[in-house]
Amino acid sequence: MNLVLAWLYPDSMSIYGDRGNVIALTRRAEWRGIALEVWRLPKGARLDQLPDLVMFGGGQDREQRLIERDFLELKGETLVRAVEEDVPVLAVCGGFQQLGHGYRDADGSSIQGLGILDASTVAPSDKARRCIGNIVVEAHLPDGDATSGGVLVGFENHGGRTRLGKCEPLGRVLKGFGNNGEDGQEGARYRYCFGTYMHGSLLPKNPWFTDYLLLQALRRKYGPEITLEPLDDALELRAQSAAIARAR
Ligand code: GLN
C-alpha cells in the first residue's frame, strides 16, 4: 500500500516545528511497510489532483497574508473536493484559520479563508493578549460506527480567537486556552478535516491521532477492512506524559 500526502507551504507555513507532523505520518506509515510520498506545494504550485492526506502548518500573520490568494486560487478548489471526499486534512493555527472563513488581525485587516470549516477568527487589538502555553485537550472522533480518541497535548501561540458556527470542535480543553480561552473548545472538525491550534508539533507526541489520520486515508483508498498493526509507543507516550505534566 502507498499514500500521498500534500504538504501545503512547507517552507513558509511550518512554524514551531509543524513539519514534525509530516515526519510522524511518514515514519508511522513506513514502520508498517506503507510508502508515503510527500507532494511539497509551496506558493506557485497548484494542487490539482486529490491526495490521500493534507497537512497545512501555521505561520505568522505576515506569512498568512503572503499566501492568501495563492491558497484560494491554486489549492482551494481541489482542497474543498478532497474534504468532501473524506480525505483527512490537518491544519494548524494559521492554516486552521485559513480553512475557516478568515482571520482579522489586531490592526483590523482581514485575510480571506476558504470557508471549509465554519469558523471565524478575530485577534484582539491588544497584541499583548496572546494565547501562549502548553495545552491538553480531550478528543473523541468518529471512527466508522464507533468513536476513537483520547488526550492530545500540544503548544499554542496565537493571537486570534476562533468561534465555531455549525462545525464540531476537535476536542475539549482540559488545560490551556484553546480556540478563544472562553468556551472550552479546541480546534474544529468537518468530515475528516481537522483544524487545531496545537503546535508542538502535534502528531509525534500523540500517536493515536497520527494513526487515526493514516487509517482513515488507508480505508478511504483501500477499503474499510484495513487495520494498522500496533507499534511500541513507549517513547511517544513518555513524551506525552511529560508534556501533560508540564501543562499541569
Ligand atoms: N495569525 C495567527 C495568530 O496569531 C497565527 C499564529 C500561528 O500560526 N502560530 O492567531
CSV table of N, CA and C in Angstrom, one decimal, residues 70-236:
chain,number,residue,atom,x,y,z
A,70,ASP,N,-2.8,32.8,-3.2
A,70,ASP,CA,-2.3,31.5,-3.7
A,70,ASP,C,-3.1,30.4,-3.2
A,71,PHE,N,-3.4,30.4,-1.9
A,71,PHE,CA,-4.1,29.3,-1.2
A,71,PHE,C,-5.5,29.2,-1.8
A,72,LEU,N,-6.2,30.3,-2.0
A,72,LEU,CA,-7.6,30.3,-2.5
A,72,LEU,C,-7.6,29.9,-4.0
A,73,GLU,N,-6.6,30.4,-4.8
A,73,GLU,CA,-6.7,30.2,-6.2
A,73,GLU,C,-6.0,29.0,-6.7
A,74,LEU,N,-4.9,28.5,-6.1
A,74,LEU,CA,-4.1,27.4,-6.6
A,74,LEU,C,-4.4,26.1,-5.8
A,75,LYS,N,-4.9,26.2,-4.6
A,75,LYS,CA,-5.1,25.0,-3.8
A,75,LYS,C,-6.6,24.8,-3.4
A,76,GLY,N,-7.3,25.9,-3.4
A,76,GLY,CA,-8.6,25.9,-2.7
A,76,GLY,C,-9.6,24.9,-3.4
A,77,GLU,N,-9.8,24.9,-4.7
A,77,GLU,CA,-10.8,24.1,-5.3
A,77,GLU,C,-10.6,22.6,-5.1
A,78,THR,N,-9.4,22.2,-5.3
A,78,THR,CA,-9.1,20.7,-5.0
A,78,THR,C,-9.2,20.4,-3.6
A,79,LEU,N,-8.8,21.3,-2.7
A,79,LEU,CA,-8.9,21.0,-1.2
A,79,LEU,C,-10.4,20.9,-0.8
A,80,VAL,N,-11.2,21.7,-1.3
A,80,VAL,CA,-12.7,21.6,-1.0
A,80,VAL,C,-13.2,20.2,-1.4
A,81,ARG,N,-12.8,19.8,-2.7
A,81,ARG,CA,-13.2,18.5,-3.2
A,81,ARG,C,-12.7,17.4,-2.3
A,82,ALA,N,-11.4,17.5,-1.9
A,82,ALA,CA,-10.8,16.5,-1.1
A,82,ALA,C,-11.5,16.3,0.2
A,83,VAL,N,-11.9,17.4,0.9
A,83,VAL,CA,-12.6,17.3,2.2
A,83,VAL,C,-13.9,16.7,2.0
A,84,GLU,N,-14.6,17.0,0.9
A,84,GLU,CA,-16.0,16.4,0.7
A,84,GLU,C,-15.9,15.0,0.3
A,85,GLU,N,-14.7,14.5,-0.1
A,85,GLU,CA,-14.5,13.1,-0.4
A,85,GLU,C,-13.7,12.4,0.7
A,86,ASP,N,-13.8,13.0,1.9
A,86,ASP,CA,-13.3,12.4,3.2
A,86,ASP,C,-11.8,12.2,3.2
A,87,VAL,N,-11.0,13.0,2.4
A,87,VAL,CA,-9.6,13.0,2.6
A,87,VAL,C,-9.2,13.6,3.9
A,88,PRO,N,-8.4,13.0,4.8
A,88,PRO,CA,-8.0,13.6,6.0
A,88,PRO,C,-7.1,14.8,5.8
A,89,VAL,N,-7.5,15.9,6.5
A,89,VAL,CA,-6.7,17.1,6.4
A,89,VAL,C,-6.4,17.6,7.9
A,90,LEU,N,-5.1,17.9,8.1
A,90,LEU,CA,-4.7,18.5,9.4
A,90,LEU,C,-4.2,19.9,9.1
A,91,ALA,N,-4.8,20.9,9.7
A,91,ALA,CA,-4.4,22.3,9.5
A,91,ALA,C,-4.2,22.9,10.9
A,92,VAL,N,-3.0,23.5,11.1
A,92,VAL,CA,-2.6,24.0,12.4
A,92,VAL,C,-2.5,25.5,12.4
A,93,CYS,N,-3.2,26.1,13.4
A,93,CYS,CA,-3.1,27.5,13.8
A,93,CYS,C,-3.4,28.4,12.5
A,94,GLY,N,-2.4,29.1,11.9
A,94,GLY,CA,-2.7,29.9,10.8
A,94,GLY,C,-3.4,29.1,9.6
A,95,GLY,N,-2.9,27.9,9.5
A,95,GLY,CA,-3.6,27.0,8.4
A,95,GLY,C,-5.0,26.8,8.8
A,96,PHE,N,-5.3,26.5,10.1
A,96,PHE,CA,-6.6,26.3,10.6
A,96,PHE,C,-7.5,27.6,10.3
A,97,GLN,N,-6.9,28.7,10.6
A,97,GLN,CA,-7.7,30.0,10.4
A,97,GLN,C,-8.1,30.2,8.9
A,98,GLN,N,-7.2,29.7,8.0
A,98,GLN,CA,-7.5,30.0,6.6
A,98,GLN,C,-8.3,28.8,6.0
A,99,LEU,N,-8.6,27.8,6.7
A,99,LEU,CA,-9.6,26.8,6.3
A,99,LEU,C,-11.0,27.3,6.7
A,100,GLY,N,-10.9,28.2,7.7
A,100,GLY,CA,-12.2,28.8,8.1
A,100,GLY,C,-12.6,30.0,7.2
A,101,HIS,N,-13.5,30.8,7.7
A,101,HIS,CA,-14.0,31.9,6.9
A,101,HIS,C,-12.9,33.0,6.7
A,102,GLY,N,-11.9,33.0,7.7
A,102,GLY,CA,-10.8,34.0,7.5
A,102,GLY,C,-10.3,34.5,8.9
A,103,TYR,N,-9.5,35.5,8.8
A,103,TYR,CA,-8.8,35.9,10.0
A,103,TYR,C,-8.7,37.4,10.0
A,104,ARG,N,-9.1,38.1,11.0
A,104,ARG,CA,-9.0,39.6,11.1
A,104,ARG,C,-7.9,39.9,12.1
A,105,ASP,N,-6.8,40.5,11.7
A,105,ASP,CA,-5.7,40.7,12.6
A,105,ASP,C,-5.9,41.8,13.6
A,106,ALA,N,-4.9,42.0,14.5
A,106,ALA,CA,-5.1,43.0,15.6
A,106,ALA,C,-5.2,44.4,15.0
A,107,ASP,N,-4.7,44.7,13.8
A,107,ASP,CA,-4.9,46.0,13.2
A,107,ASP,C,-6.1,46.2,12.4
A,108,GLY,N,-6.9,45.1,12.4
A,108,GLY,CA,-8.2,45.2,11.7
A,108,GLY,C,-8.2,44.8,10.2
A,109,SER,N,-7.0,44.4,9.7
A,109,SER,CA,-7.0,43.9,8.3
A,109,SER,C,-7.3,42.5,8.2
A,110,SER,N,-8.1,42.1,7.2
A,110,SER,CA,-8.6,40.7,7.1
A,110,SER,C,-7.8,39.9,6.0
A,111,ILE,N,-7.8,38.6,6.3
A,111,ILE,CA,-7.3,37.6,5.4
A,111,ILE,C,-8.4,36.6,5.1
A,112,GLN,N,-8.7,36.5,3.8
A,112,GLN,CA,-9.9,35.7,3.4
A,112,GLN,C,-9.5,34.2,3.5
A,113,GLY,N,-10.4,33.4,4.1
A,113,GLY,CA,-10.3,32.0,4.2
A,113,GLY,C,-11.1,31.2,3.2
A,114,LEU,N,-10.9,29.9,3.2
A,114,LEU,CA,-11.6,29.1,2.2
A,114,LEU,C,-13.1,28.7,2.6
A,115,GLY,N,-13.3,28.8,3.9
A,115,GLY,CA,-14.7,28.5,4.4
A,115,GLY,C,-15.0,27.1,4.5
A,116,ILE,N,-14.0,26.2,4.5
A,116,ILE,CA,-14.4,24.7,4.6
A,116,ILE,C,-14.9,24.4,6.0
A,117,LEU,N,-14.2,25.1,7.0
A,117,LEU,CA,-14.6,25.0,8.4
A,117,LEU,C,-15.5,26.2,8.7
A,118,ASP,N,-16.6,26.0,9.4
A,118,ASP,CA,-17.4,27.1,9.8
A,118,ASP,C,-16.8,27.7,11.1
A,119,ALA,N,-15.8,28.4,10.9
A,119,ALA,CA,-15.0,29.0,12.0
A,119,ALA,C,-14.5,30.4,11.6
A,120,SER,N,-14.7,31.4,12.5
A,120,SER,CA,-14.2,32.7,12.2
A,120,SER,C,-13.2,33.2,13.3
A,121,THR,N,-12.2,33.9,12.9
A,121,THR,CA,-11.1,34.3,13.8
A,121,THR,C,-10.9,35.8,13.8
A,122,VAL,N,-10.8,36.3,15.0
A,122,VAL,CA,-10.5,37.8,15.2
A,122,VAL,C,-9.5,37.9,16.3
A,123,ALA,N,-8.4,38.7,16.0
A,123,ALA,CA,-7.4,38.9,17.0
A,123,ALA,C,-7.7,40.2,17.7
A,124,PRO,N,-7.6,40.3,19.1
A,124,PRO,CA,-7.9,41.5,19.8
A,124,PRO,C,-6.9,42.6,19.5
A,125,SER,N,-7.4,43.8,19.6
A,125,SER,CA,-6.5,44.9,19.2
A,125,SER,C,-5.2,45.0,20.2
A,126,ASP,N,-5.4,44.5,21.4
A,126,ASP,CA,-4.3,44.5,22.3
A,126,ASP,C,-3.4,43.3,22.0
A,127,LYS,N,-2.3,43.5,21.3
A,127,LYS,CA,-1.4,42.4,20.8
A,127,LYS,C,-0.8,41.7,21.9
A,128,ALA,N,-0.8,42.2,23.1
A,128,ALA,CA,-0.1,41.5,24.2
A,128,ALA,C,-0.9,40.4,24.7
A,129,ARG,N,-2.2,40.4,24.3
A,129,ARG,CA,-3.1,39.3,24.9
A,129,ARG,C,-3.1,38.1,24.0
A,130,ARG,N,-1.9,37.4,23.9
A,130,ARG,CA,-1.8,36.2,23.0
A,130,ARG,C,-2.1,35.0,23.9
A,131,CYS,N,-2.5,33.9,23.2
A,131,CYS,CA,-2.8,32.6,23.9
A,131,CYS,C,-1.5,31.8,23.7
A,132,ILE,N,-0.7,31.7,24.8
A,132,ILE,CA,0.6,31.0,24.7
A,132,ILE,C,0.7,30.0,25.8
A,133,GLY,N,1.1,28.8,25.5
A,133,GLY,CA,1.5,27.9,26.5
A,133,GLY,C,1.2,26.4,26.1
A,134,ASN,N,1.5,25.5,27.0
A,134,ASN,CA,1.2,24.1,26.8
A,134,ASN,C,-0.3,23.9,27.0
A,135,ILE,N,-0.8,22.9,26.1
A,135,ILE,CA,-2.3,22.7,26.1
A,135,ILE,C,-2.6,21.2,26.1
A,136,VAL,N,-3.6,20.9,26.9
A,136,VAL,CA,-4.1,19.5,26.9
A,136,VAL,C,-5.6,19.5,26.5
A,137,VAL,N,-5.9,18.6,25.6
A,137,VAL,CA,-7.3,18.5,25.1
A,137,VAL,C,-7.8,17.1,25.1
A,138,GLU,N,-9.1,16.9,25.3
A,138,GLU,CA,-9.7,15.6,25.2
A,138,GLU,C,-10.5,15.5,23.9
A,139,ALA,N,-10.2,14.5,23.0
A,139,ALA,CA,-10.9,14.5,21.7
A,139,ALA,C,-11.5,13.1,21.5
A,140,HIS,N,-12.8,13.1,21.0
A,140,HIS,CA,-13.4,11.8,20.6
A,140,HIS,C,-13.9,12.0,19.2
A,141,LEU,N,-13.4,11.1,18.3
A,141,LEU,CA,-13.7,11.3,16.9
A,141,LEU,C,-14.4,10.2,16.2
A,142,PRO,N,-15.2,10.4,15.2
A,142,PRO,CA,-15.9,9.3,14.5
A,142,PRO,C,-15.0,8.3,13.9
A,143,ASP,N,-15.3,7.1,14.1
A,143,ASP,CA,-14.4,6.0,13.6
A,143,ASP,C,-15.3,4.9,13.1
A,144,GLY,N,-15.8,5.0,11.9
A,144,GLY,CA,-16.7,4.0,11.4
A,144,GLY,C,-18.0,4.2,12.2
A,145,ASP,N,-18.5,3.0,12.7
A,145,ASP,CA,-19.7,3.1,13.6
A,145,ASP,C,-19.4,3.4,15.0
A,146,ALA,N,-18.1,3.5,15.3
A,146,ALA,CA,-17.7,3.8,16.7
A,146,ALA,C,-17.1,5.2,16.8
A,147,THR,N,-16.4,5.4,17.9
A,147,THR,CA,-15.6,6.6,18.0
A,147,THR,C,-14.2,6.2,18.6
A,148,SER,N,-13.2,7.0,18.3
A,148,SER,CA,-11.9,6.7,18.9
A,148,SER,C,-11.4,8.1,19.4
A,149,GLY,N,-10.4,8.0,20.3
A,149,GLY,CA,-9.8,9.3,20.7
A,149,GLY,C,-9.1,9.2,22.0
A,150,GLY,N,-8.9,10.3,22.6
A,150,GLY,CA,-8.1,10.3,23.9
A,150,GLY,C,-7.6,11.7,24.1
A,151,VAL,N,-6.5,11.7,24.9
A,151,VAL,CA,-5.9,13.0,25.2
A,151,VAL,C,-4.9,13.4,24.1
A,152,LEU,N,-4.9,14.8,23.8
A,152,LEU,CA,-3.9,15.4,22.9
A,152,LEU,C,-3.2,16.4,23.6
A,153,VAL,N,-1.9,16.5,23.5
A,153,VAL,CA,-1.1,17.5,24.1
A,153,VAL,C,-0.4,18.3,23.0
A,154,GLY,N,-0.2,19.6,23.3
A,154,GLY,CA,0.5,20.5,22.3
A,154,GLY,C,0.9,21.8,22.9
A,155,PHE,N,1.3,22.7,22.0
A,155,PHE,CA,1.8,24.0,22.4
A,155,PHE,C,1.1,25.0,21.6
A,156,GLU,N,0.5,26.0,22.2
A,156,GLU,CA,-0.3,27.0,21.4
A,156,GLU,C,0.4,28.4,21.5
A,157,ASN,N,0.3,29.2,20.4
A,157,ASN,CA,0.8,30.5,20.4
A,157,ASN,C,0.1,31.3,19.3
A,158,HIS,N,-1.1,31.9,19.7
A,158,HIS,CA,-1.9,32.6,18.7
A,158,HIS,C,-2.6,33.8,19.3
A,159,GLY,N,-2.7,34.8,18.5
A,159,GLY,CA,-3.4,36.0,18.9
A,159,GLY,C,-4.9,35.8,18.6
A,160,GLY,N,-5.2,35.1,17.5
A,160,GLY,CA,-6.6,35.0,17.0
A,160,GLY,C,-7.4,34.3,18.0
A,161,ARG,N,-8.7,34.7,18.1
A,161,ARG,CA,-9.7,34.0,18.9
A,161,ARG,C,-10.7,33.4,17.9
A,162,THR,N,-10.9,32.2,17.9
A,162,THR,CA,-11.8,31.5,16.9
A,162,THR,C,-13.1,31.1,17.5
A,163,ARG,N,-14.2,31.4,16.8
A,163,ARG,CA,-15.5,30.9,17.3
A,163,ARG,C,-16.1,30.0,16.2
A,164,LEU,N,-16.7,28.9,16.6
A,164,LEU,CA,-17.2,28.0,15.6
A,164,LEU,C,-18.7,28.2,15.4
A,165,GLY,N,-19.1,28.0,14.1
A,165,GLY,CA,-20.5,28.0,13.8
A,165,GLY,C,-21.1,26.6,13.9
A,166,LYS,N,-21.4,26.0,12.7
A,166,LYS,CA,-22.1,24.7,12.7
A,166,LYS,C,-21.1,23.5,12.9
A,167,CYS,N,-19.8,23.8,12.7
A,167,CYS,CA,-18.9,22.6,12.8
A,167,CYS,C,-18.6,22.2,14.3
A,168,GLU,N,-18.1,21.0,14.5
A,168,GLU,CA,-17.8,20.5,15.8
A,168,GLU,C,-16.4,20.9,16.1
A,169,PRO,N,-16.0,21.0,17.4
A,169,PRO,CA,-14.6,21.2,17.8
A,169,PRO,C,-13.8,19.9,17.6
A,170,LEU,N,-12.5,20.1,17.6
A,170,LEU,CA,-11.7,18.9,17.6
A,170,LEU,C,-11.8,18.2,19.0
A,171,GLY,N,-11.8,19.0,20.0
A,171,GLY,CA,-11.9,18.5,21.4
A,171,GLY,C,-12.2,19.5,22.4
A,172,ARG,N,-12.1,19.1,23.7
A,172,ARG,CA,-12.5,20.0,24.8
A,172,ARG,C,-11.2,20.3,25.6
A,173,VAL,N,-11.0,21.6,25.9
A,173,VAL,CA,-9.8,22.0,26.6
A,173,VAL,C,-9.7,21.5,28.0
A,174,LEU,N,-8.7,20.7,28.4
A,174,LEU,CA,-8.5,20.3,29.8
A,174,LEU,C,-7.5,21.3,30.5
A,175,LYS,N,-6.6,21.9,29.7
A,175,LYS,CA,-5.6,22.8,30.2
A,175,LYS,C,-5.1,23.7,29.1
A,176,GLY,N,-5.2,25.0,29.3
A,176,GLY,CA,-4.8,25.9,28.2
A,176,GLY,C,-5.9,26.8,27.7
A,177,PHE,N,-5.7,27.5,26.6
A,177,PHE,CA,-6.7,28.4,26.1
A,177,PHE,C,-7.6,27.8,25.1
A,178,GLY,N,-7.1,27.1,24.1
A,178,GLY,CA,-7.9,26.6,23.0
A,178,GLY,C,-8.3,27.7,22.0
A,179,ASN,N,-9.5,27.5,21.5
A,179,ASN,CA,-9.9,28.5,20.4
A,179,ASN,C,-10.0,29.9,20.8
A,180,ASN,N,-10.5,30.1,22.0
A,180,ASN,CA,-10.7,31.5,22.4
A,180,ASN,C,-10.5,31.8,23.9
A,181,GLY,N,-10.2,30.8,24.7
A,181,GLY,CA,-9.9,30.9,26.1
A,181,GLY,C,-11.2,31.1,26.9
A,182,GLU,N,-12.4,30.9,26.2
A,182,GLU,CA,-13.6,31.1,26.9
A,182,GLU,C,-14.6,30.0,26.9
A,183,ASP,N,-14.8,29.4,25.6
A,183,ASP,CA,-15.8,28.4,25.5
A,183,ASP,C,-15.4,26.9,25.7
A,184,GLY,N,-14.1,26.7,26.0
A,184,GLY,CA,-13.6,25.4,26.3
A,184,GLY,C,-13.4,24.5,25.1
A,185,GLN,N,-13.6,25.1,23.9
A,185,GLN,CA,-13.4,24.3,22.7
A,185,GLN,C,-12.0,24.5,22.1
A,186,GLU,N,-11.6,23.4,21.5
A,186,GLU,CA,-10.3,23.5,20.8
A,186,GLU,C,-10.4,23.0,19.4
A,187,GLY,N,-10.0,23.7,18.4
A,187,GLY,CA,-9.9,23.3,17.0
A,187,GLY,C,-11.3,23.2,16.5
A,188,ALA,N,-11.4,22.5,15.3
A,188,ALA,CA,-12.6,22.3,14.6
A,188,ALA,C,-12.6,21.1,13.8
A,189,ARG,N,-13.7,20.5,13.5
A,189,ARG,CA,-13.8,19.2,12.7
A,189,ARG,C,-15.0,19.3,11.7
A,190,TYR,N,-14.7,19.0,10.5
A,190,TYR,CA,-15.8,18.8,9.5
A,190,TYR,C,-15.4,17.6,8.6
A,191,ARG,N,-16.2,16.5,8.6
A,191,ARG,CA,-15.9,15.3,8.0
A,191,ARG,C,-14.5,14.8,8.5
A,192,TYR,N,-13.5,14.7,7.7
A,192,TYR,CA,-12.1,14.3,8.3
A,192,TYR,C,-11.1,15.5,8.1
A,193,CYS,N,-11.7,16.7,8.1
A,193,CYS,CA,-10.9,17.9,8.0
A,193,CYS,C,-10.8,18.4,9.5
A,194,PHE,N,-9.5,18.5,10.0
A,194,PHE,CA,-9.3,18.9,11.4
A,194,PHE,C,-8.5,20.2,11.4
A,195,GLY,N,-9.0,21.2,12.1
A,195,GLY,CA,-8.2,22.4,12.4
A,195,GLY,C,-7.8,22.3,13.9
A,196,THR,N,-6.7,22.9,14.2
A,196,THR,CA,-6.3,22.9,15.6
A,196,THR,C,-5.3,24.0,15.9
A,197,TYR,N,-5.2,24.5,17.1
A,197,TYR,CA,-4.1,25.4,17.5
A,197,TYR,C,-2.9,24.7,18.1
A,198,MET,N,-2.9,23.4,18.1
A,198,MET,CA,-1.8,22.7,18.7
A,198,MET,C,-0.6,22.5,17.8
A,199,HIS,N,0.4,23.3,18.1
A,199,HIS,CA,1.7,23.1,17.6
A,199,HIS,C,2.4,22.1,18.5
A,200,GLY,N,3.7,21.9,18.4
A,200,GLY,CA,4.4,21.0,19.3
A,200,GLY,C,5.6,20.4,18.7
A,201,SER,N,5.6,19.8,17.6
A,201,SER,CA,4.5,19.6,16.8
A,201,SER,C,3.5,18.5,17.3
A,202,LEU,N,2.3,18.6,16.8
A,202,LEU,CA,1.2,17.9,17.4
A,202,LEU,C,1.4,16.4,17.4
A,203,LEU,N,1.6,15.8,16.2
A,203,LEU,CA,1.5,14.4,16.0
A,203,LEU,C,2.5,13.5,16.7
A,204,PRO,N,3.8,13.9,16.7
A,204,PRO,CA,4.8,13.0,17.3
A,204,PRO,C,4.5,12.5,18.8
A,205,LYS,N,3.9,13.4,19.5
A,205,LYS,CA,3.5,13.1,21.0
A,205,LYS,C,2.1,12.5,21.1
A,206,ASN,N,1.4,12.4,20.0
A,206,ASN,CA,0.0,11.9,20.1
A,206,ASN,C,-0.2,10.8,19.1
A,207,PRO,N,0.4,9.7,19.3
A,207,PRO,CA,0.5,8.6,18.2
A,207,PRO,C,-0.9,8.1,17.8
A,208,TRP,N,-1.9,8.2,18.8
A,208,TRP,CA,-3.2,7.6,18.4
A,208,TRP,C,-3.8,8.5,17.3
A,209,PHE,N,-3.6,9.8,17.3
A,209,PHE,CA,-4.2,10.7,16.4
A,209,PHE,C,-3.4,10.6,15.0
A,210,THR,N,-2.1,10.4,15.0
A,210,THR,CA,-1.4,10.1,13.8
A,210,THR,C,-1.9,8.9,13.1
A,211,ASP,N,-2.1,7.8,13.9
A,211,ASP,CA,-2.6,6.5,13.3
A,211,ASP,C,-4.1,6.7,12.9
A,212,TYR,N,-4.9,7.5,13.6
A,212,TYR,CA,-6.3,7.8,13.2
A,212,TYR,C,-6.3,8.4,11.8
A,213,LEU,N,-5.4,9.4,11.5
A,213,LEU,CA,-5.4,10.0,10.2
A,213,LEU,C,-4.9,9.1,9.1
A,214,LEU,N,-3.9,8.3,9.5
A,214,LEU,CA,-3.3,7.3,8.5
A,214,LEU,C,-4.4,6.3,8.1
A,215,LEU,N,-5.1,5.8,9.2
A,215,LEU,CA,-6.1,4.7,9.0
A,215,LEU,C,-7.2,5.2,8.1
A,216,GLN,N,-7.7,6.4,8.4
A,216,GLN,CA,-8.8,7.0,7.6
A,216,GLN,C,-8.3,7.1,6.1
A,217,ALA,N,-7.1,7.5,5.9
A,217,ALA,CA,-6.6,7.7,4.5
A,217,ALA,C,-6.5,6.3,3.8
A,218,LEU,N,-6.0,5.3,4.6
A,218,LEU,CA,-5.9,3.9,4.0
A,218,LEU,C,-7.3,3.3,3.7
A,219,ARG,N,-8.2,3.5,4.7
A,219,ARG,CA,-9.5,2.9,4.5
A,219,ARG,C,-10.3,3.5,3.3
A,220,ARG,N,-10.0,4.9,3.1
A,220,ARG,CA,-10.7,5.6,2.0
A,220,ARG,C,-10.1,5.0,0.7
A,221,LYS,N,-8.8,4.7,0.7
A,221,LYS,CA,-8.2,4.3,-0.6
A,221,LYS,C,-8.3,2.8,-0.8
A,222,TYR,N,-8.2,2.0,0.3
A,222,TYR,CA,-8.1,0.5,0.1
A,222,TYR,C,-9.3,-0.3,0.7
A,223,GLY,N,-10.2,0.4,1.3
A,223,GLY,CA,-11.4,-0.3,1.8
A,223,GLY,C,-11.5,-0.3,3.4
A,224,PRO,N,-12.7,-0.5,3.9
A,224,PRO,CA,-12.9,-0.3,5.3
A,224,PRO,C,-12.3,-1.4,6.2
A,225,GLU,N,-11.8,-2.5,5.6
A,225,GLU,CA,-11.3,-3.6,6.4
A,225,GLU,C,-9.8,-3.4,6.9
A,226,ILE,N,-9.2,-2.3,6.3
A,226,ILE,CA,-7.8,-2.1,6.6
A,226,ILE,C,-7.6,-1.8,8.1
A,227,THR,N,-6.6,-2.4,8.7
A,227,THR,CA,-6.2,-2.1,10.0
A,227,THR,C,-4.7,-1.8,10.1
A,228,LEU,N,-4.3,-1.2,11.2
A,228,LEU,CA,-2.9,-0.9,11.4
A,228,LEU,C,-2.3,-1.7,12.5
A,229,GLU,N,-1.2,-2.4,12.3
A,229,GLU,CA,-0.6,-3.1,13.4
A,229,GLU,C,-0.1,-2.1,14.5
A,230,PRO,N,-0.3,-2.5,15.8
A,230,PRO,CA,0.2,-1.6,16.8
A,230,PRO,C,1.7,-1.4,16.8
A,231,LEU,N,2.2,-0.3,17.2
A,231,LEU,CA,3.6,-0.1,17.3
A,231,LEU,C,4.0,0.0,18.8
A,232,ASP,N,5.3,0.0,19.1
A,232,ASP,CA,5.7,0.2,20.5
A,232,ASP,C,5.8,1.7,20.7
A,233,ASP,N,4.8,2.3,21.4
A,233,ASP,CA,4.7,3.7,21.5
A,233,ASP,C,5.2,4.2,22.9
A,234,ALA,N,6.1,3.4,23.5
A,234,ALA,CA,6.5,3.8,24.9
A,234,ALA,C,7.2,5.2,24.9
A,235,LEU,N,8.0,5.4,23.9
A,235,LEU,CA,8.8,6.7,23.9
A,235,LEU,C,7.8,7.9,23.6
A,236,GLU,N,6.9,7.7,22.7
A,236,GLU,CA,5.9,8.7,22.4
A,236,GLU,C,5.1,9.0,23.6
